[in-house]
XYZ file of C-alpha atoms in Angstrom:
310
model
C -77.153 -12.192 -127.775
C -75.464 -11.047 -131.191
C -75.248 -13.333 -133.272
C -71.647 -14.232 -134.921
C -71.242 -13.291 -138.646
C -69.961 -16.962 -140.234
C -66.954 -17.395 -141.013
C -65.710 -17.614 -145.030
C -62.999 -18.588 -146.757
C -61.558 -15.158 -147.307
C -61.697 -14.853 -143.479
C -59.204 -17.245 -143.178
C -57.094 -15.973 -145.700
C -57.139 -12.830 -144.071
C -56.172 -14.446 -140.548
C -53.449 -15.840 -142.247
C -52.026 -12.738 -143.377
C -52.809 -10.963 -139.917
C -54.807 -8.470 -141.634
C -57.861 -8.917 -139.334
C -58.711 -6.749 -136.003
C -57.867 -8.232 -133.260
C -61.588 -8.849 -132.110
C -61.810 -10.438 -135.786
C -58.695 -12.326 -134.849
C -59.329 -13.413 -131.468
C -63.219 -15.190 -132.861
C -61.222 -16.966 -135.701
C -58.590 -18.095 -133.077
C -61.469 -19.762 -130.871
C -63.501 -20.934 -133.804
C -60.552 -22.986 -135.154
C -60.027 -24.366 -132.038
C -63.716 -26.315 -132.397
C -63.957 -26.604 -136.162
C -61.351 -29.495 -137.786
C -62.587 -28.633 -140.771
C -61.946 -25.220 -140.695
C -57.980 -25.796 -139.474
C -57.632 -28.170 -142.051
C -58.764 -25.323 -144.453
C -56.535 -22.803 -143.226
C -53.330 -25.232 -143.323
C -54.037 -25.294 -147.259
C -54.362 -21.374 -147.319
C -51.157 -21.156 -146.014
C -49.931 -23.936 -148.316
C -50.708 -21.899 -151.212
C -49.448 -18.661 -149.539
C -46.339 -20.114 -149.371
C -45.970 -21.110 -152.755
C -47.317 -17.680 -153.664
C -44.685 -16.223 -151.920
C -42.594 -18.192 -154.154
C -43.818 -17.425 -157.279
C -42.054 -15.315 -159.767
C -45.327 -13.646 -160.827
C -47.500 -12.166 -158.830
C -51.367 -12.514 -158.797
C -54.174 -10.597 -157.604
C -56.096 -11.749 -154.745
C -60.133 -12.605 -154.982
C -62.283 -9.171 -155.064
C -63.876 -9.958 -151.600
C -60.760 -10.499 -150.057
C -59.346 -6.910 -151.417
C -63.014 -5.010 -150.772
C -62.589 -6.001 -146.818
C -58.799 -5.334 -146.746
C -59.081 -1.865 -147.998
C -62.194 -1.707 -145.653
C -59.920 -2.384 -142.691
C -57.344 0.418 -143.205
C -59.733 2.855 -144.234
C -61.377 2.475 -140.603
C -57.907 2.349 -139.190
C -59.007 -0.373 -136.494
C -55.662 -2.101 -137.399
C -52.333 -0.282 -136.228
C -50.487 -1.472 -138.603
C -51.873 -3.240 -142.363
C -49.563 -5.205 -144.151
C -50.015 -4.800 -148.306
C -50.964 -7.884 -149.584
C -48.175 -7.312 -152.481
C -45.413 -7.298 -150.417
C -44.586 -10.980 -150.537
C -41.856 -10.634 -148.240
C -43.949 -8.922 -145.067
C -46.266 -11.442 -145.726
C -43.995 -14.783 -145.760
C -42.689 -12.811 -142.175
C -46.490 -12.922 -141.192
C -46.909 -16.364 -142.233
C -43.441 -17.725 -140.643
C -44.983 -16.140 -136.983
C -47.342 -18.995 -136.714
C -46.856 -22.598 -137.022
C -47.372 -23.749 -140.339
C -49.168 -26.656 -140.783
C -48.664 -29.334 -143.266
C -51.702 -28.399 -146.037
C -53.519 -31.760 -146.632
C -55.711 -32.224 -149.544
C -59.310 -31.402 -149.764
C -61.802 -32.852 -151.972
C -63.167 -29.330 -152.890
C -61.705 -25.745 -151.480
C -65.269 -23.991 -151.900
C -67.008 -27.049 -150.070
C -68.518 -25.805 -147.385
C -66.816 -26.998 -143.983
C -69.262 -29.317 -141.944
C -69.568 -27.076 -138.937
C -72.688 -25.007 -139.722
C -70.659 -21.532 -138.544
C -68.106 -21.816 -141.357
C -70.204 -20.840 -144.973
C -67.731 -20.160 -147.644
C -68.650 -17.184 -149.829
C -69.903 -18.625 -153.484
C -68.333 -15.439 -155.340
C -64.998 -16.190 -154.093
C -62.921 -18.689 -156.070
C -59.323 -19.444 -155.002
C -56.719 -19.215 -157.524
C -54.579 -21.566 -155.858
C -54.666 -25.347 -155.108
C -52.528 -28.289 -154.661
C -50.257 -29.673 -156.963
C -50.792 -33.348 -155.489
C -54.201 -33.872 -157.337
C -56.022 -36.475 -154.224
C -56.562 -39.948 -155.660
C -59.607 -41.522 -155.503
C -59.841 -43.935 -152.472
C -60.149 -47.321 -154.108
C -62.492 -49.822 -152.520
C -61.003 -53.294 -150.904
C -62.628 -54.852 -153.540
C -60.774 -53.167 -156.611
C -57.128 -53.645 -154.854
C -58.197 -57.244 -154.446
C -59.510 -58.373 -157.643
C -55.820 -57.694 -159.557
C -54.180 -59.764 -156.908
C -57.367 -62.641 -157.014
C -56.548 -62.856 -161.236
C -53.297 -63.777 -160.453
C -53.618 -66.149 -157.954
C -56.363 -67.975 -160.012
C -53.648 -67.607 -162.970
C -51.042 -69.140 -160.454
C -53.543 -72.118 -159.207
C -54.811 -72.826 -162.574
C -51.552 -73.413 -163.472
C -50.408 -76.011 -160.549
C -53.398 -77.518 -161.182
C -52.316 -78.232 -165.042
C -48.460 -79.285 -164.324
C -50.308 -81.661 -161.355
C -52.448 -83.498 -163.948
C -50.322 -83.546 -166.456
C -47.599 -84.787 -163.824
C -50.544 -87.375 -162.754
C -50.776 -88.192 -166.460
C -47.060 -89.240 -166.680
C -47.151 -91.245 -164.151
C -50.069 -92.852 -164.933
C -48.765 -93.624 -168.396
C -45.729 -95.119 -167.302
C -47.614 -97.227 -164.977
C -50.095 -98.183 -167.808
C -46.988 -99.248 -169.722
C -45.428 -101.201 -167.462
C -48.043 -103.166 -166.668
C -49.169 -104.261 -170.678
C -45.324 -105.159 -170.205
C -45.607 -107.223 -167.688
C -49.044 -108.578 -168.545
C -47.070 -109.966 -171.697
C -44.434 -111.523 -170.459
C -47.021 -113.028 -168.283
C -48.729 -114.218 -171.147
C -45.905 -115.333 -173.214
C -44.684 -117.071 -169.826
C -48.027 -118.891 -169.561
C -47.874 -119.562 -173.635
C -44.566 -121.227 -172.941
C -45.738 -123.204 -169.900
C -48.568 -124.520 -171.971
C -45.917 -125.430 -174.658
C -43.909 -127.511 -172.504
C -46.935 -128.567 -171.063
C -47.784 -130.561 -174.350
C -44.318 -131.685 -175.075
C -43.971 -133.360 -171.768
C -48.002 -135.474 -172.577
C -46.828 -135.464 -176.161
C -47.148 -139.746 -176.899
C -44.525 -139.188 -179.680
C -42.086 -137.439 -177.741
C -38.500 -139.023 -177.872
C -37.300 -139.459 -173.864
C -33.368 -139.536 -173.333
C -31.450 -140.264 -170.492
C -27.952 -138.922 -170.145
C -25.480 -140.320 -167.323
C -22.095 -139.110 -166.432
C -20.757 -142.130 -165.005
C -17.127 -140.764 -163.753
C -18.810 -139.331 -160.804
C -20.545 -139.161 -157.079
C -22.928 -138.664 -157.632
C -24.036 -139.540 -160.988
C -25.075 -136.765 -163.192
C -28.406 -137.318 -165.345
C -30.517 -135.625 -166.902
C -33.389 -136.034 -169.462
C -34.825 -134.863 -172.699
C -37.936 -134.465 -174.386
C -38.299 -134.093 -177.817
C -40.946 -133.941 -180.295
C -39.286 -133.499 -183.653
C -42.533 -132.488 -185.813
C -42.716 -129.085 -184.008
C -39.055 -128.394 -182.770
C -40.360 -128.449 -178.926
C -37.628 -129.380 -176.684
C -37.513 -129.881 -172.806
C -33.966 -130.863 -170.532
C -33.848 -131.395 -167.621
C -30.531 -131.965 -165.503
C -29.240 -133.161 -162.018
C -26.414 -133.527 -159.963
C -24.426 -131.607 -162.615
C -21.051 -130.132 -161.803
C -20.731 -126.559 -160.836
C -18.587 -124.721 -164.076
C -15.299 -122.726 -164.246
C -15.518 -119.065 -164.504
C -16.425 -118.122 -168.161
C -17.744 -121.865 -169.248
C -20.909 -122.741 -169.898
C -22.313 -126.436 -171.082
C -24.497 -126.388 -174.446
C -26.804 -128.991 -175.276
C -26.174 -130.753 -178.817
C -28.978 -132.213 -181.228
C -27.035 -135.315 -182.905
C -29.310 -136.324 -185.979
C -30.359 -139.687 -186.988
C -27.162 -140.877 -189.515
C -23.829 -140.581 -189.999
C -22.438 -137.414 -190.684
C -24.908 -135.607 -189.886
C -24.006 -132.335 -187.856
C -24.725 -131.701 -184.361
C -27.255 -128.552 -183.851
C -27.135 -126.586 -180.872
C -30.099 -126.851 -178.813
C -28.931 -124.349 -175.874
C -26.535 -123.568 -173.394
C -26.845 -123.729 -169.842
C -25.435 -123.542 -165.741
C -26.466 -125.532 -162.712
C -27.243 -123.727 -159.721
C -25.383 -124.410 -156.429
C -27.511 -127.590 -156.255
C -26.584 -128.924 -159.863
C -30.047 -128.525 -161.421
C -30.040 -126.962 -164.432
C -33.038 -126.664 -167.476
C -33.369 -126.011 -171.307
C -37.065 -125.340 -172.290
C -37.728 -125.255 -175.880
C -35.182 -123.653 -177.690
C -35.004 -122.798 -180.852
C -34.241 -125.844 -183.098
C -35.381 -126.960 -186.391
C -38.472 -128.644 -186.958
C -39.130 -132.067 -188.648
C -35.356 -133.480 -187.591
C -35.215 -136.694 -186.250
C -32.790 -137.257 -183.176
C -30.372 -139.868 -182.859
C -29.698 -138.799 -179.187
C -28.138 -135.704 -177.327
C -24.903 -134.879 -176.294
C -23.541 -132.149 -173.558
C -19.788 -130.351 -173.974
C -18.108 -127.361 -172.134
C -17.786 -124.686 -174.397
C -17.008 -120.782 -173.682
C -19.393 -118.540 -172.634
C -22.137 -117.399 -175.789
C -22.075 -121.039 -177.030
C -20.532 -122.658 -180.183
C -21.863 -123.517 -183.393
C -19.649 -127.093 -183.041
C -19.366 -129.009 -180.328
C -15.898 -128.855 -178.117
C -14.808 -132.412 -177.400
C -14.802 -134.737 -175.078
C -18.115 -134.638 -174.989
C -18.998 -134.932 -171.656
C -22.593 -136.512 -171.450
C -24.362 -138.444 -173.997
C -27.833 -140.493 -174.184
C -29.576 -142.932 -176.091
């Protein structure tokens, strides 16, 4: 069995400007049918054939190419040979077989995988695409743009979270050394009152309200060295809107002016409470009054004065 010649690059060229025999044509018709590679090859061939036919300027083919062309018609084993310079027969030859899109090879003078197709090495191509192939980029390299910004995006949730965490934290922090000293001025108070209620020199007044039914009373306790001052009322009645009652310090001797020592309201009960206002130290009482005076207090008692002690 004779062994096929292989087939080249300028073979193909040739087949796609019908310049072959038709034995020549008929092997490169049935060795296309078997060899991807070798389709794929020709669709680019035809590519640039195309654009050649386009071209304002001509150019001359590869040497090889010619050499076996001229070979051809000087054996006259093709009826009729097309001249490779006139572009329009050969865009007509081209347009009588389907034209396939050209795709784009790596390298045209690599040789085709199927061992029959060997692309002559003195034959270079002066055509090629004008789409240059980019490099196929691993799933690695399109990932790692896409991981720096998602880092970039979590990093930065994570920073408005703990500063968000930080705020509220503060605030919380805050509120509570406000609340752990009111606590403690609360208790400091308590303790204050505390010692003015077990304080032996206290002064302890009783005030009545004898009109009514019940009686209103209520008590005070007073230690004059340190200003401390505790009241403590029942049975008192309930207030017209915008009144309030204020407590009056009445010094020991005449003349002497009344302080104010705190205003107050009963609740629905008629308990009401002054705890240690603030008063004067070192004054001695002579007893305590109560008026009705606007609301915010007065800096002179409002007579009648409606409850007094002794």
């Amino acid at each position: 069995m004779t062994r096929q010649p292989p087939v080249t690059a300028e073979d193909l060229y040739l087949y796609a400007l019908q310049l072959l025999v038709p034995e020549e044509q008929t092997r490169l018709q049935e060795f296309l049918q078997h060899s991807p590679e070798a389709r794929k090859e020709l669709a680019n061939v035809r590519g640039d054939l195309i654009l050649l036919s386009l071209t304002p300027e001509q150019h001359t083919p590869p040497a090889l190419c010619r050499q076996r062309l001229l070979k051809q018609v000087a054996r006259g084993k093709k009826s009729a040979v097309h001249s490779v310079a006139d572009r329009a027969t050969a865009q007509h030859a081209i347009a009588t077989e389907p034209i396939f899109a050209p795709e784009p090879a790596p390298d045209r003078l690599s040789p085709i995988r199927d061992d029959s197709y060997t692309p002559s090495p003195e034959t270079s191509f002066p055509f090629r695409s004008f789409q240059a192939e980019e490099p196929q980029r691993g799933l690695l390299a399109t990932l790692l743009p896409w991981v720096g910004w998602a880092l970039a995006v979590g990093l930065a949730v994570s920073t408005w979270t703990m500063w968000h965490k930080a705020e509220i934290l503060q605030g919380t922090t805050a509120a509570a050394n406000a609340k752990a000293a009111h606590i403690a001025s609360e208790s400091d108070k308590s303790l204050r009152a505390l010692d003015v209620l077990r304080n032996s020199a206290a002064q302890r007044f009783q005030l009545t309200k004898q009109s009514s039914q019940p009686i209103s009373n209520a008590r005070v306790t007073y230690v004059s060295e340190t200003g401390s001052l505790i009241f403590q009322g029942a049975n008192l009645d309930q207030l017209p809107a915008g009144k309030v009652y204020e407590l009056w310090l009445i010094p020991v001797g005449d003349g002497r002016t009344p302080i104010p020592a705190g205003t107050f309201r009963p609740d629905e009960r008629g308990y009401a409470s002054v705890v240690l206002p603030d008063i004067p130290k070192g004054v001695v009482a002579g007893t305590f009054g109560v008026t009705m005076e606007e609301e915010g207090g007065a800096n002179n008692p409002t007579l009648p004065i409606l409850m007094i002690g002794a």
